[in-house]
């Protein structure tokens, strides 16, 4: 089959990890007889420098015309001036909003081989396999008013947390659908003891939950969830939560997996789904990116872990392209390379063979079997 992939590499280590993602796409294309055509666009700091905006209209058009989007990372010290009119992060937020990617899926698993790379006792991580679904186009990130001003009494700023029932319903519905294909347990995370948006969230969760009697629904306050995530992480199956809570909880959850460099993500929504895939939901247009940032401290040094990006490609196969066998082949290849003792510096342990970004990508590509 033929697919067009929009590639927005971004800043810092973004281009390095994305390059390895493209290598995996090329390898899968050769072995499984698909053709992936790449259309590259700019996002983030590099877009500010060359196009004067963190995401140009032409880049949005390029993404809309593609079957899926692969994104690296944005940001860096060069663009960190708090007084700047545009920030690299604006590009990321705009692409999510423009493409209506309302659900951000962040699966967290432990690879048996990486148990030594986490600060947790092995028994805490045993059986860990959870999926955080973060609402991605609402809440504090986009609510209006959002501004800063000054008067005679000093400076002031406001952000607004706002949600409509439709925004809450669609992301919860996806959560229930995905929970059905897993262990049928869903934790809806909110702060209903304080926030009006959270009380609406909980009400809608109960309503949607009635249509999924086969899925166990629990409600948890976000502060309790932060604690339970490190106390008994294996007890979670699917977590669904609003934008800001999801941002914070997924960085915390990344520690469970050993490194930010291991965690992929899929942002779904938008365009009409084509057909059902084994992932349990209909195929949807999506944007795929590692959850880590641009890591400017190691950019250009061939030290970044490309596994989060490579696992994001597996998610792209599953959720947007309907290539389930290809997704499994990529995930198995990652597992084999880790089992053989190869590690990038972020997950290195005594006795492991430390390799760079490029070599890790090559090792994984070489383990991808033919169709
Ligand atoms: C993430 C990041 C972004 C976010 C930043 C870079 C804007 O932290 O994808 O989790 O807050 O959504
Ligand atoms: Mg984040």
CSV table of N, CA and C and ligand atoms in Angstrom, one decimal, residues 106 134 141 247-248 250-251 291, ligand 2:
chain,number,residue,atom,x,y,z
A,106,UNK,N,-1.0,7.8,25.7
A,106,UNK,CA,0.3,7.6,26.2
A,106,UNK,C,0.4,6.2,26.9
A,134,UNK,N,-5.0,11.5,27.5
A,134,UNK,CA,-5.0,12.9,27.9
A,134,UNK,C,-5.9,13.7,26.9
A,141,UNK,N,-5.0,24.9,28.5
A,141,UNK,CA,-4.1,25.2,27.4
A,141,UNK,C,-4.8,26.2,26.4
A,247,UNK,N,-0.9,16.0,31.3
A,247,UNK,CA,0.5,16.4,31.0
A,247,UNK,C,1.4,16.1,32.2
A,248,UNK,N,0.9,16.4,33.4
A,248,UNK,CA,1.7,16.2,34.6
A,248,UNK,C,1.8,14.7,34.9
A,250,UNK,N,1.6,12.1,33.0
A,250,UNK,CA,2.4,11.3,32.1
A,250,UNK,C,3.9,11.5,32.2
A,251,UNK,N,4.3,12.6,32.7
A,251,UNK,CA,5.8,12.8,33.0
A,251,UNK,C,6.1,11.9,34.2
A,291,UNK,N,7.1,11.2,23.8
A,291,UNK,CA,6.6,12.2,24.8
A,291,UNK,C,7.7,13.1,25.3
B,2,LIG,MG1,4.4,17.2,28.9
